[in-house]
Each structure stands twice: as structure tokens, then as C-alpha cells.
Amino acid sequence: MSWISRVRNALAYVTTKTSETPDNLWHKCKGCGTMVFSKELEENLYVCPHCDHHERIGPARRFEYLFDQGSYTVLASPRVVDDPLKFRDQKPYPARLKAARASTGEPDAFLNASGTILGQKAVIGVQDFAFMGGSMGQAVGEAFIAGVEAAIAAKAPYIVFTASGGARMQEGILSLMQMPRTTVAIEMLHDAGLPYIVVLTDPTSGGVMAAYAMLGDVQIAEPRATLAFTGRRVIENTIREKLPDDFQTSEYYRDHGLVDMVEHRKDLRDVLGRLIGLLIDAKEAA
């Protein structure tokens, strides 16, 4: 019997075992490339236990990590026209929105919730980079304004977590108009004597960085987040100089006075709770 026949006969007795191992059992860290057990990553608030890289997370997990247990309510998002400009690139804009909604389970890239943090009332708005790169369109602007109005009604501070590639090109000038609209909303918050706190997360850039992301009474950032108005290469080509390696990071912004503090995700809840108390007391004293 030839070796080919022996192998064929042996394979006849081999049964194929269906793998019961889930595809998402392990996660490859984007910071150090280490394979991390998904359960361990989840228990560590989606921060790599090896290099401390902060993975991107959406509104649901932000709310869960920040609010007191069972204290928060997700606020309804205002409805807007989906495709005001009838924009089409490689695929229609409504098709992109439908795909983003299906993958994230969210109506758009910005979601608000109201609750308490260490017993202090707060309204939190979270931008989700997983929804079309967290791009700022009419829905984001309306949700931001709705968050401000909810904070004023509750007499609570408004805390915003930013994560965006900038304005949403499919909405053109209507997207850019959200910059002044959100700025006016922040002034409404200040007129009501309420704090506005911003937490910059990876990445925050473009029109969002030029608007509500940099207008906080207190500016906080997660470690090693990329924060920029425009790209590094564009700046280097414009000024004809090599930029520092840590340029456009949270730590660089803190060292140059553009961010007040850089805080680890596990510490954010305590930091925000104490900060709310201090700011509310300061506003009342004034």
C-alpha cells in the first residue's frame, strides 16, 4: 500500500470537530500588540493591562462606568432629517446611516444620559467614534443642545466625552453650523450658572476640536489620546519643521496648558464626582 493510500485511509477515521471557541475570546491591543483575554480587558475597563492603552468605548459603557449604579436614564435623541442634501458618494448617505445604526445600535454619534455621580446630579453626553467616526452632523448638534437643556432643567453640570474625526461631510455647511450652535448652547449653560466639563478621548479632531471640545470650564483627557485640529503631516508641510514625537497627545496638551489634567479611566468617576462638588460650591459662592 502506498503512503498516499495509508494517509487517505487514516483521514477517513478523522471527524471534523466544530469549534465552540468564540471569535472574540481574545483582543489584540492596539497599543502594544499583545493578545489580551477579552474578559480581562472588560474587567479592566477596556484598558490594556500590559501597556495601559485606553481602547475606544461607546456611550453604554461610559454611562455604566461613570454613573452610580442604577441611577441613570438614557435621554431620547432629537430626530432630524436624515439626508438634507441628498448626498451620495460611493453609496447613498442613508445607506451609511443605516449601516452605522445597525452596527452600534444607536440613532447617531451622540447620546445623553442623566443620573448621579457619587451622589451628585449630572448629565453626560458621549460621542461615539464607532458611528461614522463620531462625525458631527445635525443629529450630533441637536443631541448636544438637548443635553444642555436637560442639564439646565435638572440644575446639573453637563459633562461631554468627545471622540470625533470632525464635521460630517455628507451634511456640508449644515454640519459646520453645529459649531456656533453648540457654542451658544454652552453660553446658555454658563448663564444658568452651571459647569461645563469636557473629557477628551481618542481621537478628537477637526471641527469638534475647534468647537465644544475646547470650551470646557475644566478640560480633562484620557492618557495618550490623539487630539488635533488638523493632521500632523499637514502642519509639518506648512511650517517646514519636524514636530515632537508626542505632539497632539493628551500629555503634550497638558504640558502646554491646553488641558487641565490627564486622568486614567479607572479614576474618572471619582475625579468627576469631586470636581462637580467643587464647581457647584464655587458657583453658589459666587
Short mmCIF file of C-alpha atoms in Angstrom, two decimals, residues 110 127 134-137 140-141 144-145 158 160 162-167 174-187 190 196-200 204-219 228-230 253 258:
data_model
loop_
_atom_site.label_atom_id
_atom_site.label_comp_id
_atom_site.label_asym_id
_atom_site.label_seq_id
_atom_site.Cartn_x
_atom_site.Cartn_y
_atom_site.Cartn_z
CA PHE A 110 -24.01 61.40 20.26
CA GLN A 127 -19.70 60.92 21.32
CA GLY A 134 -18.07 60.27 15.61
CA SER A 135 -18.60 62.83 12.86
CA MET A 136 -20.56 65.95 13.74
CA GLY A 137 -23.80 66.41 11.82
CA VAL A 140 -24.98 65.47 16.95
CA GLY A 141 -25.64 69.20 17.25
CA PHE A 144 -25.68 68.29 22.30
CA ILE A 145 -28.20 71.12 22.66
CA TYR A 158 -23.04 68.98 31.66
CA VAL A 160 -19.19 65.76 27.47
CA THR A 162 -15.61 63.78 22.81
CA ALA A 163 -14.41 61.33 20.17
CA SER A 164 -14.62 62.53 16.59
CA GLY A 165 -12.92 62.84 13.25
CA GLY A 166 -14.62 66.21 12.75
CA ALA A 167 -17.53 67.51 10.69
CA LEU A 174 -25.27 72.18 7.88
CA SER A 175 -22.60 70.21 9.73
CA LEU A 176 -20.35 73.25 10.15
CA MET A 177 -23.30 75.24 11.52
CA GLN A 178 -23.26 72.98 14.57
CA MET A 179 -20.06 74.69 15.73
CA PRO A 180 -21.69 78.07 16.53
CA ARG A 181 -24.93 76.40 17.66
CA THR A 182 -23.18 74.30 20.30
CA THR A 183 -21.13 77.33 21.37
CA VAL A 184 -24.34 79.27 22.01
CA ALA A 185 -25.70 76.30 23.98
CA ILE A 186 -22.62 76.34 26.23
CA GLU A 187 -23.25 80.04 26.89
CA HIS A 190 -22.99 79.39 31.80
CA TYR A 196 -19.45 72.52 31.56
CA ILE A 197 -16.79 69.80 31.76
CA VAL A 198 -15.07 68.19 28.76
CA VAL A 199 -13.28 64.84 28.72
CA LEU A 200 -11.23 64.44 25.54
CA THR A 204 -10.79 64.15 18.97
CA SER A 205 -10.11 66.31 15.94
CA GLY A 206 -11.41 68.68 13.25
CA GLY A 207 -14.47 70.86 13.75
CA VAL A 208 -15.31 69.23 17.08
CA MET A 209 -11.87 70.17 18.41
CA ALA A 210 -12.41 73.71 17.16
CA ALA A 211 -15.79 73.96 18.90
CA TYR A 212 -17.27 72.42 22.04
CA ALA A 213 -14.32 70.11 22.73
CA MET A 214 -12.13 73.03 23.85
CA LEU A 215 -14.68 75.22 25.63
CA GLY A 216 -14.94 73.41 28.95
CA ASP A 217 -14.65 75.10 32.32
CA VAL A 218 -12.37 72.15 33.04
CA GLN A 219 -10.56 70.19 30.32
CA ALA A 228 -5.78 67.62 16.92
CA PHE A 229 -7.48 70.17 14.74
CA THR A 230 -5.61 69.09 11.62
CA TYR A 253 -1.59 69.38 25.59
CA LEU A 258 -4.39 73.34 26.81
#
